[in-house]
Amino acid sequence: MIKFKADLKENIHKKIGEKYPIDQSELDIDTTPSIKMGDLALAFPFQLAKKLKRNPREIAQEILSLLSPLEGIEKAEVAGAGFINLYLKKPEFFLQRLRQVGRSDLVPEEKKIIIEHTNINPNKTAHIGHLRNACLGDTLGRCLIHKGEKVEIQNYIDDTGVQVVDVVFGFMDLEKKSLEDLTRFEGKFDYYCWDLYARVSTYFEKHPEAQKRRSEILKKIEEGQAPEIQMADHISRRIIRAHLNTMKRLDISYDLLPCESSILALKFWDRAFTLLKEKKAIEFMDDGVNKGCWVMKLEEEADREKVIVRSDQTVTYVGKDIAYQLWKFGLLDKDFYYEPFIEDGDKIIWITTSKPHNDTPEFGKGTLVYNVIDTRQSYLQQVVVQGLKSLQFFKQAEKSIHFSYEMVALSPNSLKELDVIVSKEDQDKDFLEVSGRKGLGVKADDLLDRLEKKALYEVNKRNPDLSQDQKVDIAHQIAIGALRYFMLKYARNSLIIFDFEDALSFEGETGPYLQYTCVRINSIFRKLEEREDLRVEDILAHLPEKEKFISALSENELSDFWEIVLFASQLDEEILHTIRSLETSHLAKFAFNLSQKFNAYYHKYSILAEKDPEIKKIRILTIFYIKEILKQALSLMGIPLPERM
RNA sequence: GCGCCCGUAGCUCAGCUGGAUAGAGCGACUGACUACGAAUCAGUAGGUCGGCAGUUCGAAUCUGUCCGGGCGUACCA
């Protein structure tokens, strides 16, 4: 009802703007604490009271007489210490909402928005922490698309970094394997690398002399020398495919995979380096701890230096990230080349390359960029933004948004279940950070498998008559619902201490609860059609006149009806709130609360068995409206909707 | 040390661009299924919103300070 409120504001301002010193933007419209007190609340008399040094209630009283009549408003009254509460014209409002179903009031504001998320190092399997990142990023993308924005999803691939180097080292030096051996490897390659990476990390701790070989591999990969480059390439491409498969299970996809290897090959950094030097954004250190390095300082913390170019003239990750960020905004006057990497349904996921290809789409050139990266990297993200500012790209600096979130850690119970050996120093902690280096974490595919297995068991109990394929399909949808809701319901600054029992729950505030609610509603409509050959479309096509509409309801039922309709009508507000605050918890809680309200309504009022045709019709329209809103909310969260469950 | 974040019911968490009685889920206890699907619902118990001070007509929400915890502060990412 965003547009309704906006119109209302404008209307109110027209009526009082000349007499009272208040701006239209100050006329916030809130909800009342209880529906008994009205539907919408205006609190601006308090602001006026301050300006005019008068009693707020008196002012509210005065204004009230100026307001009526207001479009769409049945009645207005002064409440509390100086609120003005508005009562909507219920039949008109509901009819309007029904006509509006499926359409959003939100309007796009950007030319193009780029979201960077997932960003898993291509040297091991995806784990629970990566799932949080991907779910947050994907949901933000869905919300922005709903808002009408043009959105491009990028998943950055650090295919030339030390993490890949370590696995190359593991295969070549520890296991003495050739590229041919790797191509013959069968089984879950990303799982194998997970273990290998942990082994290599331990090896380096015990054998510091191996560092030399490690640097050598890194250099050879950066310079494209055989056979290390072929090994690295094979490993990273194969693992990217594994990651994409894992994410596909969750219905998460991407438009582009920008690779660090392309950034190096196409000399993005050289260009950025020149720019940074020209504008004196970075400084060469002749002396001190960072002697021989190019460093950058933050405006706010001048005593801190971040090394961008090392004394051996190699560039750090942040340096490459600055170049990448410049490219995202179209500020680098250099571009990638692209080739198709994989087909995902009816779309293609593209990857960057260093060689030209024909007929490739255009990427980048965003006007707003979200980087979904955990909070531990906020300092690095500040450095990237500082880079833009130093180059005088102030607008782009402002539009570089670090979507930061807390990590996922493991509870002592989860650790027990994982059967991992915990070091002495870690044993007393309340939780343990997920660590690829230590091989400590819940693998994404394992978790999904467990969820699916449990869901299948539950589906079997309830729907033994369905075919095995159907059951598996439903179980899969339930698993996604459970996992995605779990990842979205927390505030982003809240540390998730992962516990299997919580994550595997299908009851209470969970994704399956939401799915179950929708399934029930759908089931009613299915039965209406089967038993009575009744379709909502027919009712919608012959909506009654507003004068007669709803009048059949008793006072109590009208109040229950109204509460749920009014609540459901705020979906767009919640989406906007979610986008502005980057808190998916708002959307999640909204969907959950709406489901709760429906379930309560459902227990109180029967639909199929209702004798009075007028009342029945209104109830059908009511649950139809709830269903449509709920469906939208679930779809924005990427939670699928099974037909049965 | 400095920077960022967190501290709300027994447990896990929403609510934070200030608004009218602080909300959920789980757990505990009472109840409701020959069904519009109990993956549900109704109800009971449970909170000086970490402490103190300030700003305000109004503070869980803003400011300061203290206490407790996490993360960052690399020529790793």
XYZ file of C-alpha atoms (C1' of nucleotides) in Angstrom:
722
model
C 0.000 0.000 0.000
C 2.976 2.291 -0.552
C 1.274 4.323 -3.219
C -1.862 4.669 -1.120
C 0.211 6.119 1.687
C 2.115 8.428 -0.625
C -1.124 9.795 -2.049
C -2.462 10.197 1.430
C 0.585 12.181 2.508
C 0.277 14.468 -0.444
C -3.373 14.979 0.292
C -2.777 15.780 3.916
C 0.016 18.149 3.089
C -2.218 20.013 0.671
C -4.721 20.557 3.435
C -2.423 21.638 6.218
C 0.861 22.604 4.554
C 0.039 26.265 4.375
C -1.154 26.632 7.922
C 1.480 24.569 9.679
C 5.247 24.575 9.338
C 5.747 21.017 8.230
C 7.313 19.398 5.217
C 5.606 16.622 3.291
C 8.549 14.337 3.997
C 7.937 14.724 7.721
C 4.461 13.277 7.471
C 5.319 9.715 8.336
C 2.456 7.285 8.329
C 2.783 4.550 10.941
C 0.644 1.657 11.928
C -1.306 1.767 15.153
C -0.427 -0.559 18.035
C -3.807 -2.219 17.753
C -6.339 -2.414 15.010
C -8.978 -1.312 17.479
C -7.340 2.098 17.514
C -7.511 2.542 13.775
C -5.480 1.478 10.776
C -2.918 4.202 10.236
C -1.366 6.678 12.626
C 0.033 10.171 12.170
C 2.507 11.361 14.780
C 3.432 14.718 13.293
C 1.416 16.798 15.773
C 4.249 16.059 18.196
C 6.777 17.623 15.847
C 4.521 20.618 15.432
C 4.065 20.891 19.166
C 7.802 21.317 19.525
C 8.032 23.932 16.799
C 4.992 25.880 17.956
C 5.543 25.280 21.651
C 1.973 24.168 22.092
C 0.097 21.172 23.374
C 0.240 18.317 20.804
C -3.264 17.110 21.517
C -4.726 20.545 20.868
C -2.857 20.769 17.584
C -4.055 17.306 16.595
C -7.601 18.376 17.384
C -7.288 21.480 15.211
C -5.769 19.561 12.326
C -8.425 16.915 12.522
C -11.100 19.419 11.589
C -9.092 20.437 8.507
C -8.464 16.929 7.313
C -11.837 15.474 6.584
C -12.869 14.357 4.142
C -9.799 12.398 3.069
C -9.701 10.128 0.056
C -10.072 6.501 1.141
C -10.493 7.368 4.803
C -13.655 6.487 6.668
C -12.925 8.365 9.821
C -10.122 10.121 11.684
C -9.717 10.747 15.374
C -7.298 12.110 17.918
C -5.766 9.469 20.144
C -3.331 9.285 23.012
C -1.239 12.362 23.671
C -1.626 13.720 20.159
C -1.762 11.034 17.514
C -4.205 11.231 14.665
C -5.528 7.808 13.818
C -7.133 7.015 10.500
C -9.695 4.356 9.683
C -9.649 3.139 6.109
C -12.694 2.472 3.985
C -12.437 -1.280 4.181
C -14.464 -2.456 1.153
C -12.830 0.000 -1.217
C -9.393 -0.757 0.103
C -9.782 -4.510 -0.198
C -11.247 -4.302 -3.688
C -8.365 -2.122 -4.713
C -5.850 -4.597 -3.244
C -7.466 -7.461 -5.109
C -7.197 -5.603 -8.390
C -3.576 -4.818 -7.608
C -2.592 -8.441 -6.900
C 0.730 -9.377 -8.434
C 1.676 -5.799 -9.179
C 4.115 -3.776 -7.131
C 4.053 -0.096 -6.256
C 7.815 0.011 -6.021
C 9.801 1.946 -8.569
C 13.387 1.404 -9.708
C 15.949 4.083 -8.947
C 19.155 2.839 -10.550
C 20.335 2.211 -14.083
C 21.975 -1.042 -13.143
C 22.813 -2.730 -9.874
C 25.657 -5.183 -9.499
C 25.658 -7.673 -6.662
C 28.781 -9.627 -5.948
C 28.198 -12.662 -3.786
C 29.223 -16.248 -3.032
C 32.927 -15.703 -3.956
C 34.150 -19.065 -2.750
C 37.793 -19.831 -3.255
C 37.873 -22.548 -5.932
C 40.008 -24.936 -3.941
C 37.527 -26.829 -1.776
C 33.858 -27.609 -1.315
C 31.313 -24.990 -0.257
C 30.465 -24.884 3.427
C 27.777 -23.508 5.671
C 29.312 -20.021 5.815
C 29.227 -19.752 2.033
C 25.559 -20.702 2.121
C 24.759 -17.730 4.311
C 26.531 -15.434 1.896
C 24.790 -16.857 -1.155
C 21.334 -16.839 0.438
C 21.690 -13.212 1.520
C 23.006 -12.079 -1.847
C 20.460 -14.026 -3.823
C 17.559 -12.720 -1.762
C 18.740 -9.144 -2.080
C 18.889 -9.688 -5.836
C 15.353 -11.047 -5.912
C 14.055 -8.103 -3.887
C 15.749 -5.596 -6.165
C 14.383 -7.288 -9.254
C 10.922 -7.167 -7.689
C 11.482 -3.461 -7.188
C 12.037 -3.209 -10.921
C 15.802 -2.768 -10.872
C 18.129 -4.182 -13.471
C 20.377 -6.537 -11.523
C 23.573 -8.349 -12.467
C 24.869 -11.079 -10.189
C 28.601 -11.651 -10.157
C 30.467 -14.406 -8.378
C 34.126 -13.479 -8.151
C 36.588 -16.306 -8.636
C 39.997 -16.009 -7.018
C 41.521 -18.648 -9.256
C 45.131 -17.506 -8.929
C 45.338 -16.991 -5.179
C 47.261 -18.828 -2.501
C 44.336 -21.071 -1.639
C 44.395 -22.680 -5.078
C 48.178 -22.770 -4.886
C 47.964 -24.850 -1.732
C 45.855 -27.497 -3.402
C 48.140 -27.522 -6.437
C 50.993 -28.084 -4.015
C 49.043 -30.880 -2.367
C 48.462 -32.739 -5.616
C 51.874 -32.126 -7.168
C 54.271 -32.261 -4.275
C 52.527 -34.285 -1.583
C 50.659 -36.761 -3.759
C 52.958 -36.658 -6.778
C 49.982 -36.500 -9.117
C 50.003 -35.332 -12.702
C 47.302 -33.499 -14.593
C 46.394 -36.801 -16.172
C 45.909 -38.375 -12.756
C 43.568 -35.536 -11.877
C 41.446 -35.929 -14.982
C 41.065 -39.591 -14.118
C 39.996 -38.825 -10.563
C 36.500 -40.030 -9.821
C 34.219 -39.164 -6.972
C 33.459 -35.881 -5.282
C 36.452 -33.811 -6.256
C 35.518 -30.787 -4.119
C 35.263 -33.008 -1.032
C 38.624 -34.546 -1.782
C 40.165 -31.081 -2.060
C 38.590 -30.052 1.241
C 40.592 -32.728 2.998
C 43.678 -32.155 0.935
C 43.661 -28.426 1.646
C 43.512 -29.079 5.384
C 46.375 -31.551 5.047
C 48.470 -29.050 3.124
C 47.857 -26.393 5.756
C 49.105 -28.705 8.467
C 52.065 -29.638 6.300
C 53.098 -26.001 5.884
C 52.944 -25.473 9.606
C 55.361 -28.327 10.153
C 57.546 -27.597 7.138
C 58.183 -23.863 6.889
C 60.911 -24.542 4.319
C 58.175 -25.523 1.837
C 57.149 -21.859 1.631
C 59.678 -21.390 -1.105
C 57.945 -23.907 -3.323
C 54.624 -22.304 -2.479
C 55.783 -18.894 -3.717
C 57.211 -20.529 -6.789
C 53.863 -22.109 -7.643
C 52.061 -18.806 -7.082
C 54.463 -17.035 -9.404
C 54.198 -19.704 -12.088
C 50.427 -19.588 -11.960
C 50.394 -15.819 -12.173
C 52.738 -15.968 -15.148
C 50.943 -18.866 -16.791
C 53.744 -21.433 -16.748
C 53.332 -25.183 -17.227
C 52.525 -27.489 -15.633
C 51.359 -25.525 -12.570
C 49.004 -23.328 -14.565
C 47.253 -26.341 -16.104
C 46.922 -27.949 -12.693
C 45.502 -24.767 -11.172
C 43.160 -24.305 -14.077
C 41.866 -27.850 -13.912
C 41.313 -27.669 -10.164
C 39.619 -24.274 -10.126
C 37.291 -24.927 -13.092
C 36.277 -28.276 -11.719
C 35.560 -26.857 -8.303
C 33.657 -23.883 -9.692
C 31.389 -26.411 -11.401
C 30.907 -28.172 -8.087
C 30.026 -24.877 -6.378
C 27.572 -23.985 -9.122
C 25.924 -27.373 -8.747
C 25.611 -26.925 -5.010
C 24.083 -23.471 -5.454
C 21.782 -24.748 -8.158
C 20.299 -27.100 -5.599
C 19.230 -23.926 -3.789
C 18.070 -22.247 -6.982
C 20.884 -19.708 -6.784
C 22.478 -18.637 -10.017
C 24.787 -15.999 -11.473
C 25.225 -13.902 -14.563
C 28.978 -13.660 -14.587
C 32.041 -15.254 -13.017
C 34.786 -12.626 -13.087
C 38.165 -14.309 -12.591
C 41.266 -12.983 -10.996
C 43.253 -14.696 -13.722
C 41.567 -12.431 -16.275
C 42.267 -9.370 -14.171
C 45.948 -10.321 -14.222
C 46.083 -11.325 -17.862
C 44.313 -8.216 -19.083
C 46.465 -6.018 -16.877
C 43.576 -4.405 -15.063
C 45.879 -3.831 -12.175
C 48.486 -1.991 -14.244
C 45.836 0.448 -15.335
C 44.519 0.936 -11.802
C 48.081 1.264 -10.514
C 48.763 4.084 -12.954
C 45.588 5.887 -11.923
C 46.356 5.503 -8.239
C 49.886 6.783 -8.682
C 48.724 9.723 -10.775
C 46.278 10.845 -8.121
C 48.757 10.099 -5.362
C 46.244 7.752 -3.778
C 49.079 5.419 -2.889
C 52.497 6.210 -1.658
C 55.884 4.500 -2.058
C 57.604 3.844 1.269
C 61.348 4.497 1.324
C 61.612 3.619 4.953
C 59.978 1.906 7.904
C 58.257 -1.467 8.253
C 56.727 -1.215 4.810
C 59.905 -0.181 3.059
C 59.725 -0.834 -0.654
C 55.918 -1.156 -0.719
C 53.186 1.018 -2.148
C 50.673 1.702 0.618
C 47.317 3.361 1.019
C 46.041 5.241 4.049
C 42.467 5.655 5.156
C 41.211 9.204 5.575
C 39.875 8.403 9.017
C 42.936 6.538 10.222
C 46.026 8.216 8.872
C 48.361 6.214 11.085
C 47.378 2.935 9.479
C 48.904 1.775 6.215
C 47.565 -0.913 3.946
C 50.088 -2.463 1.603
C 48.755 -2.511 -1.943
C 51.931 -3.477 -3.789
C 54.437 -5.675 -1.984
C 58.167 -5.018 -1.959
C 58.596 -7.767 -4.550
C 56.279 -5.709 -6.795
C 53.420 -8.242 -6.687
C 49.999 -6.815 -5.966
C 47.859 -7.807 -2.978
C 44.276 -9.003 -3.199
C 42.956 -5.565 -2.237
C 44.805 -4.011 -5.129
C 43.129 -6.326 -7.572
C 39.853 -5.686 -5.807
C 40.222 -1.938 -6.373
C 40.739 -2.601 -10.073
C 37.714 -4.894 -10.098
C 35.564 -2.339 -8.284
C 36.580 0.337 -10.799
C 35.612 -1.995 -13.614
C 32.216 -2.668 -12.039
C 31.419 1.014 -12.309
C 32.851 1.239 -15.823
C 35.681 3.473 -14.624
C 38.682 1.471 -15.754
C 38.569 1.995 -19.539
C 39.469 -1.654 -19.892
C 37.095 -4.572 -20.245
C 37.041 -8.333 -19.885
C 36.394 -10.826 -22.634
C 33.748 -13.440 -22.024
C 32.815 -16.965 -22.899
C 29.950 -19.209 -21.813
C 30.923 -21.331 -18.832
C 27.858 -23.396 -18.186
C 24.208 -23.549 -19.124
C 21.873 -23.136 -16.198
C 18.348 -23.881 -17.278
C 17.501 -21.450 -20.030
C 20.308 -19.059 -19.241
C 24.046 -19.028 -19.634
C 26.510 -18.317 -16.870
C 29.412 -16.418 -18.415
C 33.012 -16.424 -17.336
C 35.704 -13.867 -18.067
C 38.674 -14.747 -20.277
C 41.674 -12.975 -21.657
C 40.864 -13.762 -25.279
C 38.164 -12.161 -27.421
C 35.017 -14.073 -28.392
C 32.213 -13.172 -30.720
C 28.704 -12.211 -29.693
C 29.208 -11.739 -26.006
C 26.891 -9.693 -23.825
C 27.942 -6.574 -21.994
C 28.683 -6.740 -18.290
C 29.581 -4.243 -15.606
C 28.917 -0.494 -15.809
C 26.762 -0.524 -12.715
C 25.502 2.582 -10.958
C 25.217 0.856 -7.600
C 27.306 -2.028 -6.321
C 26.680 -4.375 -3.408
C 29.537 -6.543 -2.208
C 28.241 -9.348 -0.039
C 31.233 -10.153 2.129
C 31.468 -11.111 5.766
C 32.165 -8.481 8.390
C 35.734 -9.565 8.986
C 36.660 -7.986 5.705
C 35.151 -4.592 6.425
C 38.569 -2.981 6.744
C 39.541 -4.253 3.291
C 36.252 -2.997 1.908
C 36.998 0.420 3.382
C 40.328 0.393 1.594
C 38.578 -0.344 -1.698
C 36.181 2.559 -1.144
C 39.073 4.783 -0.147
C 40.655 3.913 -3.471
C 37.611 5.250 -5.311
C 37.541 8.399 -3.212
C 41.210 9.070 -3.783
C 40.589 8.828 -7.494
C 37.850 11.457 -7.098
C 35.073 8.975 -7.800
C 33.024 10.200 -4.846
C 29.640 9.218 -6.184
C 30.791 5.682 -6.882
C 32.444 5.500 -3.475
C 29.111 6.328 -1.931
C 27.414 3.726 -4.066
C 29.839 0.982 -3.141
C 27.976 -0.853 -0.458
C 29.564 -3.451 1.695
C 26.727 -5.827 2.558
C 28.435 -7.181 5.630
C 27.213 -10.001 7.785
C 28.498 -12.044 10.699
C 30.006 -15.450 10.208
C 28.506 -18.844 10.835
C 30.228 -20.695 13.655
C 29.829 -24.206 14.991
C 28.253 -25.128 18.289
C 29.923 -27.716 20.548
C 27.093 -30.111 19.701
C 27.667 -29.741 15.982
C 31.361 -30.364 16.474
C 30.566 -33.582 18.240
C 28.326 -34.675 15.396
C 30.965 -33.840 12.842
C 33.415 -36.063 14.626
C 36.231 -33.578 14.273
C 39.259 -33.424 16.473
C 39.344 -30.105 18.272
C 42.673 -28.711 19.382
C 43.280 -28.104 23.092
C 43.138 -24.325 22.857
C 39.783 -24.517 21.077
C 38.122 -26.918 23.451
C 36.821 -24.420 26.031
C 35.231 -22.091 23.490
C 31.463 -21.693 23.229
C 31.696 -21.939 19.477
C 34.282 -22.495 16.781
C 34.756 -20.534 13.605
C 34.360 -22.501 10.389
C 37.818 -22.947 8.922
C 38.743 -24.467 5.591
C 42.354 -24.427 6.646
C 41.552 -26.614 9.615
C 39.022 -28.673 7.700
C 36.452 -27.514 10.232
C 32.981 -26.969 8.864
C 29.671 -28.334 7.682
C 29.825 -29.028 3.976
C 26.940 -27.479 2.067
C 26.076 -30.634 0.134
C 26.171 -32.740 3.278
C 23.751 -30.425 4.995
C 21.423 -30.421 1.998
C 21.582 -34.210 1.849
C 20.640 -34.466 5.497
C 17.787 -32.019 5.073
C 16.475 -33.907 2.069
C 16.697 -37.218 3.826
C 14.790 -35.952 6.807
C 12.198 -34.247 4.636
C 11.710 -37.416 2.613
C 11.022 -39.314 5.812
C 8.373 -36.776 6.805
C 6.789 -36.746 3.351
C 6.626 -40.511 3.366
C 4.782 -40.482 6.674
C 2.129 -38.102 5.377
C 1.845 -38.956 1.702
C 2.650 -42.633 1.281
C 0.542 -42.777 -1.873
C 2.745 -40.421 -3.910
C 5.308 -41.769 -6.353
C 8.926 -41.950 -5.289
C 9.874 -39.226 -7.776
C 7.248 -36.906 -6.411
C 8.331 -37.580 -2.858
C 11.963 -36.886 -3.649
C 11.027 -33.711 -5.437
C 8.921 -32.481 -2.539
C 11.599 -33.427 -0.023
C 14.053 -31.376 -2.020
C 11.769 -28.348 -1.969
C 11.250 -28.661 1.754
C 14.988 -28.916 2.323
C 15.573 -25.701 0.396
C 12.779 -23.980 2.274
C 14.217 -24.987 5.615
C 17.749 -23.970 4.759
C 16.976 -20.682 3.078
C 14.604 -19.506 5.778
C 17.164 -20.463 8.392
C 19.777 -18.301 6.677
C 17.452 -15.349 6.221
C 15.683 -15.092 9.541
C 18.624 -13.741 11.503
C 19.786 -10.150 11.446
C 22.985 -9.935 9.465
C 25.046 -8.764 12.418
C 23.965 -11.724 14.426
C 26.502 -14.503 14.686
C 24.874 -17.800 13.800
C 26.115 -20.551 16.011
C 25.155 -23.412 13.805
C 23.367 -26.279 15.427
C 22.031 -29.250 13.480
C 18.903 -29.496 15.576
C 17.880 -25.896 14.822
C 18.761 -26.067 11.153
C 17.004 -29.387 10.614
C 13.784 -28.288 12.261
C 10.598 -28.177 10.175
C 8.347 -26.866 12.914
C 7.719 -23.449 14.385
C 9.456 -20.523 12.765
C 10.850 -22.383 9.763
C 10.619 -22.464 6.003
C 8.484 -25.627 5.959
C 5.958 -23.882 8.219
C 5.550 -21.236 5.525
C 5.344 -23.852 2.801
C 2.819 -25.843 4.778
C 0.654 -22.767 5.150
C 0.623 -22.215 1.391
C -0.001 -25.880 0.709
C -3.050 -25.754 2.948
C -4.420 -22.721 1.180
C -3.817 -24.309 -2.198
C -5.532 -27.412 -1.014
C -8.658 -25.428 -0.244
C -8.700 -24.012 -3.734
C -8.117 -27.414 -5.230
C -11.115 -28.764 -3.335
C -13.288 -25.837 -4.276
C -12.592 -26.670 -7.854
C -13.004 -30.429 -7.481
C -16.129 -30.387 -5.359
C -17.931 -27.293 -6.519
C -16.257 -26.395 -9.775
C -15.550 -23.018 -8.219
C -12.626 -20.872 -9.331
C -11.345 -17.653 -7.789
C -10.920 -16.174 -11.229
C -14.681 -16.317 -11.663
C -15.270 -14.576 -8.372
C -12.648 -11.977 -9.196
C -14.274 -11.353 -12.539
C -17.566 -10.513 -10.862
C -16.576 -8.552 -7.814
C -19.538 -6.984 -6.026
C -20.173 -3.278 -5.682
C -18.293 -1.721 -2.827
C -21.506 -0.783 -1.036
C -22.502 -4.400 -0.645
C -19.068 -5.836 -0.264
C -18.128 -7.247 3.147
C -21.428 -6.193 4.697
C -22.369 -9.827 5.258
C -19.620 -10.292 7.843
C -20.361 -10.147 11.538
C -18.578 -7.537 13.602
C -16.093 -10.058 14.971
C -15.348 -11.604 11.649
C -14.961 -8.230 10.013
C -12.320 -7.377 12.550
C -10.408 -10.645 11.967
C -10.745 -10.256 8.227
C -9.514 -6.718 8.338
C -6.530 -7.381 10.539
C -5.131 -9.960 8.194
C -5.860 -8.022 5.008
C -4.294 -4.866 6.366
C -1.247 -6.786 7.486
C -0.841 -8.543 4.160
C -1.111 -5.280 2.277
C 2.246 -4.119 3.650
C 4.390 -6.489 1.620
C 5.945 -3.756 -0.482
C 6.809 -1.756 2.611
C 8.586 -4.784 4.021
C 10.499 -5.342 0.806
C 11.626 -1.749 0.730
C 12.568 -1.945 4.376
C 14.552 -5.099 3.642
C 16.412 -3.445 0.780
C 17.168 -0.246 2.684
C 18.364 -1.974 5.830
C 19.795 -5.031 4.066
C 18.001 -7.073 6.703
C 16.350 -10.124 5.207
C 14.939 -10.843 8.656
C 12.230 -8.243 7.995
C 10.906 -10.107 5.000
C 11.283 -13.448 6.741
C 9.372 -12.340 9.842
C 6.691 -10.733 7.743
C 6.054 -13.950 5.854
C 6.079 -15.914 9.071
C 3.685 -13.568 10.859
C 1.328 -13.577 7.909
C 1.359 -17.360 7.943
C 0.575 -17.387 11.632
C -2.309 -15.046 11.070
C -3.617 -17.212 8.284
C -3.369 -20.385 10.345
C -5.323 -18.760 13.136
C -7.933 -17.484 10.698
C -8.138 -20.893 9.120
C -8.935 -22.549 12.416
C -11.616 -20.046 13.209
C -13.445 -19.792 9.914
C -14.360 -22.597 7.592
C -14.476 -21.971 3.887
C -15.671 -25.136 2.144
C -18.406 -25.789 4.664
C -19.716 -22.214 4.881
C -23.422 -22.089 3.972
C -23.896 -18.371 3.400
C -22.726 -17.746 -0.176
C -21.822 -14.092 0.442
C -19.702 -14.887 3.482
C -18.107 -17.787 1.689
C -17.167 -15.573 -1.217
C -15.488 -13.035 1.015
C -13.565 -15.718 2.849
C -12.371 -17.172 -0.426
C -11.202 -13.772 -1.583
C -9.503 -13.206 1.751
C -7.440 -16.361 1.624
C -6.777 -15.797 -2.043
C -5.249 -12.459 -1.208
C -3.168 -13.940 1.596
C -1.994 -16.698 -0.686
C -0.854 -14.290 -3.372
C 1.078 -12.160 -0.909
C 2.633 -15.176 0.751
C 3.628 -16.646 -2.588
C 5.422 -13.443 -3.473
C 7.219 -13.304 -0.149
C 8.371 -16.914 -0.477
C 9.524 -16.386 -4.010
C 11.610 -13.393 -2.927
C 13.266 -15.584 -0.343
C 13.802 -18.301 -2.931
C 11.626 -20.725 -1.020
C 9.838 -23.079 -3.426
C 6.198 -23.968 -3.067
C 5.331 -27.661 -3.250
C 1.872 -28.705 -4.405
C 1.595 -31.134 -1.489
C 3.955 -31.953 1.318
C 45.972 0.089 22.442
C 42.735 1.502 18.321
C 38.394 0.301 15.030
C 33.742 -2.453 14.042
C 29.895 -5.591 16.078
C 26.980 -8.053 19.939
C 24.535 -8.205 25.153
C 16.170 -8.353 24.947
C 11.970 -14.487 28.543
C 15.307 -20.943 30.797
C 17.482 -21.515 25.419
C 17.721 -19.394 20.137
C 16.473 -14.869 18.259
C 13.020 -10.527 15.994
C 12.037 -5.515 17.024
C 16.806 -0.229 16.599
C 15.813 6.256 10.286
C 12.544 7.225 18.761
C 6.143 6.724 19.145
C 0.930 4.722 22.352
C 0.437 -2.100 26.524
C 8.291 -5.150 24.590
C 7.208 -9.952 20.334
C 8.257 -14.954 18.085
C 10.106 -19.971 18.016
C 11.968 -23.843 21.071
C 11.542 -25.882 25.954
C 7.743 -26.411 30.361
C 2.603 -26.976 31.741
C -3.282 -27.310 30.079
C -6.192 -28.384 26.091
C -7.994 -29.272 20.508
C -7.635 -34.175 15.048
C -13.259 -40.269 12.008
C -9.727 -33.244 9.052
C -10.951 -26.794 4.365
C -3.996 -31.507 5.922
C -2.108 -31.537 13.909
C 4.743 -29.843 9.631
C -1.312 -26.930 12.917
C -4.146 -24.187 16.594
C -6.024 -22.166 21.571
C -4.287 -21.130 26.489
C -0.833 -20.661 31.148
C 3.850 -19.484 33.253
C 8.312 -16.740 31.997
C 11.360 -9.912 30.787
C 13.758 -3.515 36.087
C 15.408 -4.869 26.979
C 23.851 -5.853 30.509
C 24.654 -1.429 34.501
C 24.648 3.867 35.230
C 23.957 8.809 33.417
C 22.085 12.119 29.571
C 18.916 14.105 25.248
C 13.329 14.060 24.535
C 6.420 15.233 25.350
C 8.111 10.025 24.575
C 14.174 5.600 24.658
C 14.999 -1.636 23.803
C 15.819 2.090 19.756
C 19.801 8.244 19.981
C 24.470 10.133 23.021
C 28.220 9.345 26.825
C 30.408 5.995 30.196
C 31.320 1.337 32.588
C 31.002 -4.173 32.564
C 30.924 -8.804 29.715
C 31.824 -11.313 24.835
C 33.210 -11.652 19.478
C 35.871 -9.966 15.160
C 39.461 -6.966 12.789
C 43.907 -4.229 13.141
C 49.344 -9.080 7.621
C 54.186 -7.582 2.192
C 46.752 -13.973 3.664
C 42.169 -13.513 1.554
